[in-house]
PDB file of C-alpha atoms and ligand atoms in Angstrom:
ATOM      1  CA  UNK P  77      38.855  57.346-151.643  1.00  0.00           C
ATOM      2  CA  UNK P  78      41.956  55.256-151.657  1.00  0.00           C
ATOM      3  CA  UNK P  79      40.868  52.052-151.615  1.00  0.00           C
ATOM      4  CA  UNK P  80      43.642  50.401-153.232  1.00  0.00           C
ATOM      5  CA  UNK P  81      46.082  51.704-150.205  1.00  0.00           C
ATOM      6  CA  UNK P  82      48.583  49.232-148.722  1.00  0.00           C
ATOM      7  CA  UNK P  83      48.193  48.778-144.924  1.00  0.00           C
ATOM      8  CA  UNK P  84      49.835  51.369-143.648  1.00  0.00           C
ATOM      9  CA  UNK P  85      51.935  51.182-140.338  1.00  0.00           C
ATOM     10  CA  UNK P  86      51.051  53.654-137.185  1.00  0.00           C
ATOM     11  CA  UNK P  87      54.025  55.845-136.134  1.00  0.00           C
ATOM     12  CA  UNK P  88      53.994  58.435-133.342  1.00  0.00           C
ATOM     13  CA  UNK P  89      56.153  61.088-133.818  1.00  0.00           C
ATOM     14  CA  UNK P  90      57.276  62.555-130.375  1.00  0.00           C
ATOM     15  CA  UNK P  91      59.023  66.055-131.327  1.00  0.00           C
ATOM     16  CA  UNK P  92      58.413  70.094-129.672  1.00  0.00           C
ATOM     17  CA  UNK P  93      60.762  71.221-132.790  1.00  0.00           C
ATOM     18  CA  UNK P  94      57.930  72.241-134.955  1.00  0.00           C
ATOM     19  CA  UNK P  95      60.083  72.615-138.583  1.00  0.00           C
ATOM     20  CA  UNK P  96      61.271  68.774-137.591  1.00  0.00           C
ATOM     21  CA  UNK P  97      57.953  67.460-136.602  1.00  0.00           C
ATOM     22  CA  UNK P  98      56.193  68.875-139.569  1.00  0.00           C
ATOM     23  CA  UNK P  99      59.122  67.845-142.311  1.00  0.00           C
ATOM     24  CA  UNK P 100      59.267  64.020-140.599  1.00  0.00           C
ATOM     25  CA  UNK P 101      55.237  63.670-140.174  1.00  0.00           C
ATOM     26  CA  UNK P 102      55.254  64.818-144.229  1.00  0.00           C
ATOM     27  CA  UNK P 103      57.684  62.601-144.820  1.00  0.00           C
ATOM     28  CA  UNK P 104      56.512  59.421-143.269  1.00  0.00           C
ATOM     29  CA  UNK P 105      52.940  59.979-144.881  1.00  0.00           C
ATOM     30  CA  UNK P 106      54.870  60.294-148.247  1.00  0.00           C
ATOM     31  CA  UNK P 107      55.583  56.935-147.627  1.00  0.00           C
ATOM     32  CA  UNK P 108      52.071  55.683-146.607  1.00  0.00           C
ATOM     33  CA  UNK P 109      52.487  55.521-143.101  1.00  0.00           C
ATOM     34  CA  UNK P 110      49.795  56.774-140.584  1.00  0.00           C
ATOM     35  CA  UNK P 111      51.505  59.315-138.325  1.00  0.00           C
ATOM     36  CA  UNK P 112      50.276  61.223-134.803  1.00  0.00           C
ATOM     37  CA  UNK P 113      52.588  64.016-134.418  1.00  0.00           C
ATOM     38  CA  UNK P 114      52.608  64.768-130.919  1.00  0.00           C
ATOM     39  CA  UNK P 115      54.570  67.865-129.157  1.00  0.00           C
ATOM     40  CA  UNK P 116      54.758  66.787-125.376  1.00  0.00           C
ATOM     41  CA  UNK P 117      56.041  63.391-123.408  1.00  0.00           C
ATOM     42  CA  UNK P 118      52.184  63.197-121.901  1.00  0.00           C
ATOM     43  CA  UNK P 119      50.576  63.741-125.362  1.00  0.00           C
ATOM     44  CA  UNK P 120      53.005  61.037-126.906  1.00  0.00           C
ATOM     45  CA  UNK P 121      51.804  58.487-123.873  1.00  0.00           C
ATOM     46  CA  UNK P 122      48.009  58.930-124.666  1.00  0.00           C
ATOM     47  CA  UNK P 123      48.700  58.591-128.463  1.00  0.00           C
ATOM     48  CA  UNK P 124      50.595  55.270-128.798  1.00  0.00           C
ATOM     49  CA  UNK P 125      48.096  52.286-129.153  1.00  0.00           C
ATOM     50  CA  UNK P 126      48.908  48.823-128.833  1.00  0.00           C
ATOM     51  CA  UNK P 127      48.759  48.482-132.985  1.00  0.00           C
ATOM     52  CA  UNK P 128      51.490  51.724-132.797  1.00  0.00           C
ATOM     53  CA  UNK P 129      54.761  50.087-134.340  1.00  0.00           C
ATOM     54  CA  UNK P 130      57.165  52.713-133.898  1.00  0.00           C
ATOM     55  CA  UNK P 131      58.177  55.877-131.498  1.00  0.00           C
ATOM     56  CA  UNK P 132      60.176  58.581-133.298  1.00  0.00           C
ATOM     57  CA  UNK P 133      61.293  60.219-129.764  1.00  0.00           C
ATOM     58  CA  UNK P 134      63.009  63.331-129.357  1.00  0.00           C
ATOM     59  CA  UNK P 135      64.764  63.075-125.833  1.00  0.00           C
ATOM     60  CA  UNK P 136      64.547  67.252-125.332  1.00  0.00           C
ATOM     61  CA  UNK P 137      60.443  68.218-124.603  1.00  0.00           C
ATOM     62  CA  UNK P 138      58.700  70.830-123.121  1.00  0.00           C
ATOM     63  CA  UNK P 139      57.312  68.753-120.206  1.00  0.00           C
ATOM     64  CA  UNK P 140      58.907  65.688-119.082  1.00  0.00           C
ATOM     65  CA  UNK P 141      62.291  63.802-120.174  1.00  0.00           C
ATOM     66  CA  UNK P 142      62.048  61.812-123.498  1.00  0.00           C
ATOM     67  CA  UNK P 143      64.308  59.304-121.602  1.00  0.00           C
ATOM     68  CA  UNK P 144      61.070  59.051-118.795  1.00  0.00           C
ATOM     69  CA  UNK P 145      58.688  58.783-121.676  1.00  0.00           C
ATOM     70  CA  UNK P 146      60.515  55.797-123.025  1.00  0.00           C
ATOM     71  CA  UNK P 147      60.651  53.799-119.831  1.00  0.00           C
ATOM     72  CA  UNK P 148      57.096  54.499-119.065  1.00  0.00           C
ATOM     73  CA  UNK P 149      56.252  52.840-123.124  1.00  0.00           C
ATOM     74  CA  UNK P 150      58.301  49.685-121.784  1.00  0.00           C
ATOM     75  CA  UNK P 151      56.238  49.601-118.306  1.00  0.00           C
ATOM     76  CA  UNK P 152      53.741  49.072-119.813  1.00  0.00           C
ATOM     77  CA  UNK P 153      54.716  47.241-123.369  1.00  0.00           C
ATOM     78  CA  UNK P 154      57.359  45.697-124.676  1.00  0.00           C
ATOM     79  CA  UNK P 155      55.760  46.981-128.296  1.00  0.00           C
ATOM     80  CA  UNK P 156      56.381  49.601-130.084  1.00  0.00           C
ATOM     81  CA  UNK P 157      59.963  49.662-130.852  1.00  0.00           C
ATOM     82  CA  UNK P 158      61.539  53.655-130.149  1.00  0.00           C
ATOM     83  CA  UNK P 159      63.793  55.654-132.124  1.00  0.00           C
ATOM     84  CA  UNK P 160      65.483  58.330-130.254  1.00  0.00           C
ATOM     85  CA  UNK P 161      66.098  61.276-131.969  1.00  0.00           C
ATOM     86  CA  UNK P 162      69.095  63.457-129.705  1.00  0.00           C
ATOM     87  CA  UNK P 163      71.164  65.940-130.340  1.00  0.00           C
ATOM     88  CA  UNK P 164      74.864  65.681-131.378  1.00  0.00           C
ATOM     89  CA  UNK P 165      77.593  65.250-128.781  1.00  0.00           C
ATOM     90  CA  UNK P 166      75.282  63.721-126.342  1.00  0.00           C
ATOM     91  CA  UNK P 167      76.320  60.450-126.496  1.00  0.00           C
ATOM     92  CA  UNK P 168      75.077  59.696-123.002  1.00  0.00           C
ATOM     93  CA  UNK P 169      71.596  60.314-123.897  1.00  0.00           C
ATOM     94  CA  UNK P 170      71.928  57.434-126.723  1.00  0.00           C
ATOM     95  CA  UNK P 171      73.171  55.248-124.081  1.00  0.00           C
ATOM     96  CA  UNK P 172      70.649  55.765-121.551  1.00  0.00           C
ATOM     97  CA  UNK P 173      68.172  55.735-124.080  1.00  0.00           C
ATOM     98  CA  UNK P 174      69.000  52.249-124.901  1.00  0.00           C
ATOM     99  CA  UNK P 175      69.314  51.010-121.380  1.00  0.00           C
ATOM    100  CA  UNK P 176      65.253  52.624-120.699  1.00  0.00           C
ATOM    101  CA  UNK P 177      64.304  50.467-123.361  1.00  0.00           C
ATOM    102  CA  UNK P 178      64.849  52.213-126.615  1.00  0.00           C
ATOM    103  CA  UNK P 179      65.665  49.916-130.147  1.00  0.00           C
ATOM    104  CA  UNK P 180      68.017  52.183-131.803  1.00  0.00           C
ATOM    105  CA  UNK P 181      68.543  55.823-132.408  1.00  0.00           C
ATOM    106  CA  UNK P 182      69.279  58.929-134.531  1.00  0.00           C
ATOM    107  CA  UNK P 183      72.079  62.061-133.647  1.00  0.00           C
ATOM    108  CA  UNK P 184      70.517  65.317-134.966  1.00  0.00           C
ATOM    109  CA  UNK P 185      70.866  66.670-137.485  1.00  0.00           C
ATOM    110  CA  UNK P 186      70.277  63.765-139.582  1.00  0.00           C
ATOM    111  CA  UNK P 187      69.407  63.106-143.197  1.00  0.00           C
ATOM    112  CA  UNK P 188      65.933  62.068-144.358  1.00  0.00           C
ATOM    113  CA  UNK P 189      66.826  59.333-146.207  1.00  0.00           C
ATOM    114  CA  UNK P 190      69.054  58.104-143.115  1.00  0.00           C
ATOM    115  CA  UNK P 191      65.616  57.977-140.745  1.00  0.00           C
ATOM    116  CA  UNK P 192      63.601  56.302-143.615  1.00  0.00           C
ATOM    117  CA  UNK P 193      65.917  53.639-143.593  1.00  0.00           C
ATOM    118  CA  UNK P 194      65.972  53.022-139.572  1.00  0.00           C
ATOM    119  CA  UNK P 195      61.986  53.710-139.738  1.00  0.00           C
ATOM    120  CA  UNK P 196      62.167  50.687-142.112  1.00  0.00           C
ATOM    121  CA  UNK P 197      64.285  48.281-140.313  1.00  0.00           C
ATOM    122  CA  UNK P 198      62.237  49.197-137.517  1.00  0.00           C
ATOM    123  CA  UNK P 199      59.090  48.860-139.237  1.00  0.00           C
ATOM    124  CA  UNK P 200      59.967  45.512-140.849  1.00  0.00           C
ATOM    125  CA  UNK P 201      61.146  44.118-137.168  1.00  0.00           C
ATOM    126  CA  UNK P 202      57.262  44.610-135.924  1.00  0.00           C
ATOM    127  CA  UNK P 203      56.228  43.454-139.367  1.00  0.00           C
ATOM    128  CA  UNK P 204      57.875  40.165-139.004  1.00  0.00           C
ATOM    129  CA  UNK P 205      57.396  39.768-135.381  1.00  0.00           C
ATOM    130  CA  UNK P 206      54.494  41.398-134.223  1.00  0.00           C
ATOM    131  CA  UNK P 207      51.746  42.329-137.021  1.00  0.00           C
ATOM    132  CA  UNK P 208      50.521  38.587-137.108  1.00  0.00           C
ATOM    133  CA  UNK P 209      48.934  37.240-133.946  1.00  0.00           C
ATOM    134  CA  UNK P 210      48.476  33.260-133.944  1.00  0.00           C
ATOM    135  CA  UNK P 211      46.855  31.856-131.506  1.00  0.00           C
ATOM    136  CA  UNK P 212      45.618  28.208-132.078  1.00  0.00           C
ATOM    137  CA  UNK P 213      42.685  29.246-134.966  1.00  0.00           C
ATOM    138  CA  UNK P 214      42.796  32.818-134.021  1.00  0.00           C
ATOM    139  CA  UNK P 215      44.154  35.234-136.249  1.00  0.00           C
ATOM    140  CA  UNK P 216      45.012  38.738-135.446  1.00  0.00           C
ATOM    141  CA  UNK P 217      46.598  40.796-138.505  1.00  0.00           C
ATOM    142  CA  UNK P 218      47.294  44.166-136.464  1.00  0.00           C
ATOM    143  CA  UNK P 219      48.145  46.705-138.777  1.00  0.00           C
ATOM    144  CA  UNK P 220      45.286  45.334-141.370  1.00  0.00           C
ATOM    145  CA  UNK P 221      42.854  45.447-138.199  1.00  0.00           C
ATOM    146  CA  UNK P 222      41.107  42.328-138.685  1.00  0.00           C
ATOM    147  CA  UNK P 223      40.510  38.919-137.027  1.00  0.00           C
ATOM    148  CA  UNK P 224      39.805  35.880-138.066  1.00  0.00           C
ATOM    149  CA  UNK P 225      38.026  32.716-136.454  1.00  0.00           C
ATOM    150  CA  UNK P 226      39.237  28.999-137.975  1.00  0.00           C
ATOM    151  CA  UNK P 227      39.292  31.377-141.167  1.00  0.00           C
ATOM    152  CA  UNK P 228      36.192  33.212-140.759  1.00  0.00           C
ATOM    153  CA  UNK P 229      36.487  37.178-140.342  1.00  0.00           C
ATOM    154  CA  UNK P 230      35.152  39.148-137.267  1.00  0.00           C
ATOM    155  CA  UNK P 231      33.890  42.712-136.637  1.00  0.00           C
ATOM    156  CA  UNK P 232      35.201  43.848-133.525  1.00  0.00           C
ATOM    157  CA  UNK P 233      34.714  47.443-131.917  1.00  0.00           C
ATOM    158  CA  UNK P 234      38.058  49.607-131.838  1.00  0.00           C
ATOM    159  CA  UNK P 235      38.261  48.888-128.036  1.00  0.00           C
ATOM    160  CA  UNK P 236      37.661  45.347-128.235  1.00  0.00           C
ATOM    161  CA  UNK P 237      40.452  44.882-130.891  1.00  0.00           C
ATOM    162  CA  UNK P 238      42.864  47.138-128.739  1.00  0.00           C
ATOM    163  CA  UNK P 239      42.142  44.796-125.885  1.00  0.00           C
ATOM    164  CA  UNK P 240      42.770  41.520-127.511  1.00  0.00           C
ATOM    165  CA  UNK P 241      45.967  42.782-129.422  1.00  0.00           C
ATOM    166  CA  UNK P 242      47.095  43.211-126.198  1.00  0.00           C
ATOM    167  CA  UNK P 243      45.906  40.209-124.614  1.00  0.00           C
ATOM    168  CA  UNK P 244      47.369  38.454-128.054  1.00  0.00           C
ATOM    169  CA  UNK P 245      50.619  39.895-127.959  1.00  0.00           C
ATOM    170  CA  UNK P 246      51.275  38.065-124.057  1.00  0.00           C
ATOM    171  CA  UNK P 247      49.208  34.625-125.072  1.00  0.00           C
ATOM    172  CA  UNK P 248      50.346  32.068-122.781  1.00  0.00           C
ATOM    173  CA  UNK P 249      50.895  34.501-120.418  1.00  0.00           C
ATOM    174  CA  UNK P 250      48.115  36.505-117.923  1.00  0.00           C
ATOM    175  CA  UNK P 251      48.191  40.266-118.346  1.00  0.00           C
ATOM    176  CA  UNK P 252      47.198  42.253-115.141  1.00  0.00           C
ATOM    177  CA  UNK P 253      43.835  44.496-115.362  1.00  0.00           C
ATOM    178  CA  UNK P 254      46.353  47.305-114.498  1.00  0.00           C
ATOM    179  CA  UNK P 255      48.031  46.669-117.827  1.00  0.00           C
ATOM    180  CA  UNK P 256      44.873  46.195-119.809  1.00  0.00           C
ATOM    181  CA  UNK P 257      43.301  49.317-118.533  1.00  0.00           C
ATOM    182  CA  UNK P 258      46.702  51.275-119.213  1.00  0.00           C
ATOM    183  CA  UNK P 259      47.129  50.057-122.553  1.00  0.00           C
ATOM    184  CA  UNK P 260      43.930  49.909-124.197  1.00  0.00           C
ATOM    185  CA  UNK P 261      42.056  53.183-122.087  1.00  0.00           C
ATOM    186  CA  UNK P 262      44.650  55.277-121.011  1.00  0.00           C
ATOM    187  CA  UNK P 263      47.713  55.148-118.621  1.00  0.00           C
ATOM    188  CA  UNK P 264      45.334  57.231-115.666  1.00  0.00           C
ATOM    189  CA  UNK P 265      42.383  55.274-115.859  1.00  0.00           C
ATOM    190  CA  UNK P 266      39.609  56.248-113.090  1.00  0.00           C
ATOM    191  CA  UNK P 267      36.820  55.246-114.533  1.00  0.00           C
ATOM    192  CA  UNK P 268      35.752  51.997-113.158  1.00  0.00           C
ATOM    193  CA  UNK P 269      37.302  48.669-114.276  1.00  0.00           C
ATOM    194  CA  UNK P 270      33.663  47.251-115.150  1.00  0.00           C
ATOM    195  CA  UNK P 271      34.451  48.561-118.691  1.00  0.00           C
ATOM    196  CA  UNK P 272      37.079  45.868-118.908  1.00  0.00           C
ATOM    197  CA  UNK P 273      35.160  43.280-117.974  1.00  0.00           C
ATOM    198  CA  UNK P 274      32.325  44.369-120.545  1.00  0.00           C
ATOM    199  CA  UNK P 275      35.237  44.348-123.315  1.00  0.00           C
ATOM    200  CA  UNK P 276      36.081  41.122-122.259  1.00  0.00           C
ATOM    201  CA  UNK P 277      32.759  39.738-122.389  1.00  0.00           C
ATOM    202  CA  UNK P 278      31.948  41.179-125.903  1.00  0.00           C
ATOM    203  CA  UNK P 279      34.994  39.585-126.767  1.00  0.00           C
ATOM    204  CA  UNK P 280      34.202  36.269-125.267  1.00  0.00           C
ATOM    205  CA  UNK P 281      30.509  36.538-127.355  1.00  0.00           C
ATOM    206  CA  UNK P 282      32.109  37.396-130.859  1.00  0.00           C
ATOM    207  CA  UNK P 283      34.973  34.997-130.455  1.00  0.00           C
ATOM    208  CA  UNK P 284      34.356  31.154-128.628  1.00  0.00           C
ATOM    209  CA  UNK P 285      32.721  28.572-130.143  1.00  0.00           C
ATOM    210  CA  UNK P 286      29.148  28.479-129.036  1.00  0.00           C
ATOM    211  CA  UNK P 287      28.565  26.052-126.066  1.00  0.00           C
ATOM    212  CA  UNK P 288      32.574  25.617-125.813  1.00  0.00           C
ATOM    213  CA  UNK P 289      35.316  26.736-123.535  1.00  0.00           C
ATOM    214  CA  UNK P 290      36.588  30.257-123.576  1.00  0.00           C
ATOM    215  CA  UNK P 291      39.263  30.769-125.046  1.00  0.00           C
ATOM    216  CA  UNK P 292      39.993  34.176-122.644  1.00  0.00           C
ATOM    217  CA  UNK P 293      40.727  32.935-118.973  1.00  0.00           C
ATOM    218  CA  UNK P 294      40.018  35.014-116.338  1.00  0.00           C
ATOM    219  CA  UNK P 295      42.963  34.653-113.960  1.00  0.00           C
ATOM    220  CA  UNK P 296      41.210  35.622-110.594  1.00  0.00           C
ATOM    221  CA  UNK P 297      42.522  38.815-108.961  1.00  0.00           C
ATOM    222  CA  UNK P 298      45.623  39.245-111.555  1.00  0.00           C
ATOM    223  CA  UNK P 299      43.769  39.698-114.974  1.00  0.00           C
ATOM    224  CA  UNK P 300      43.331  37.632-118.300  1.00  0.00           C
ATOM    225  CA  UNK P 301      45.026  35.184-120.506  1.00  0.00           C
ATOM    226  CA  UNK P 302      44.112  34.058-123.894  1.00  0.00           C
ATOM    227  CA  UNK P 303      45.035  30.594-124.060  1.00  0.00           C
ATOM    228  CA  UNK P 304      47.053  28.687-126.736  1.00  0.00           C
ATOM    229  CA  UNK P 305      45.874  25.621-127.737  1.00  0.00           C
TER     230      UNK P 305
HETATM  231 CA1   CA V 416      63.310  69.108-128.549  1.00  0.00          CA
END
């Protein structure tokens, strides 16, 4: 049991170098962070959630381009931020990293201590910016995984809280079904897109005032909004 925890902060680790992977996954849970190690650019896609706050991204892996993997995080999501990890004397790669979207980076070999302290600035950035939702008496705290009503805390399935992090995250804004299903299912989603509109519902049921306007719009043929006040 370890109740007394602090929240901890969800970091995939995208890296085919097992000694690396193993030492910075060990590492990172030292320091109370939740961490999915992941060796491949298609494993790292299925494993980042919207709550994910950081990408530790190794630009060399077995199957695709870490470069490719980053721009296909920023397709879909402007969260998490990415840390490239690349090897020395390939400056390029940092700045093509940056231009596919990535927040900073790291030249192999580094020192531990170096990547705790980007991990941290990195870490603090989503903190600050991104870990509290507000929207009008809605409150999302992401990496606590809770939600409250005008104060009043409520139980939502995984899914559902997936799906309104990410509907959160854009309020004001519609996000397209596309997006949703991407984000909170999986980036090839074939299954059919009833299962958002179920999600969407549930969330509707657990989170408007009875008898009162939604505070989800449906935005007819794009997707949803949640709507500020
Ligand atoms: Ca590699």
């Amino acid at each position: 049991m370890r109740l007394l925890e602090a929240v901890t902060s969800h970091i995939v680790v995208v890296e085919d170098d097992a000694g690396i992977g193993a030492s910075l996954t060990r590492t990172l849970e030292g320091q109370g962070f939740e961490v999915s190690w992941q060796t491949t650019g298609a494993g790292a896609l299925a494993a980042v959630r919207p709550a994910t706050a950081l990408v530790i991204l190794d630009l060399g892996l077995p199957d695709q381009d870490g470069l490719e993997v980053c721009r296909r995080l920023r397709a879909r999501s402007s969260s998490p931020q990415v840390l490239i990890l690349t090897a020395r004397g390939e400056e390029a790669d940092v700045v093509l990293g940056l231009d596919a979207g990535a927040d900073d980076y790291l030249i192999k070999p580094f020192r531990l201590a170096e990547l705790l302290a980007r991990v941290r600035a990195c870490t603090r950035r989503v903190d600050g910016e991104r870990d509290h939702l507000v929207a009008g008496d809605l409150a999302i705290d992401v990496a606590a995984h809770t939600v409250a009503v005008a104060g009043e805390s409520v139980d939502l399935r995984p899914k559902e809280f997936d799906l309104l992090v990410a509907l959160a995250r854009s309020a004001g804004h519609v996000v397209a079904r596309e997006r949703l299903l991407g984000e909170v299912w999986d980036e090839h989603w074939y299954g059919s897109t009833k299962t958002l509109d179920i999600h969407i519902w549930a969330l509707r049921r657990k989170l408007d005032p009875p008898g009162g306007a939604s505070r989800i719009s449906t935005v007819r043929g794009v997707g949803y909004r949640v709507d500020l006040p």
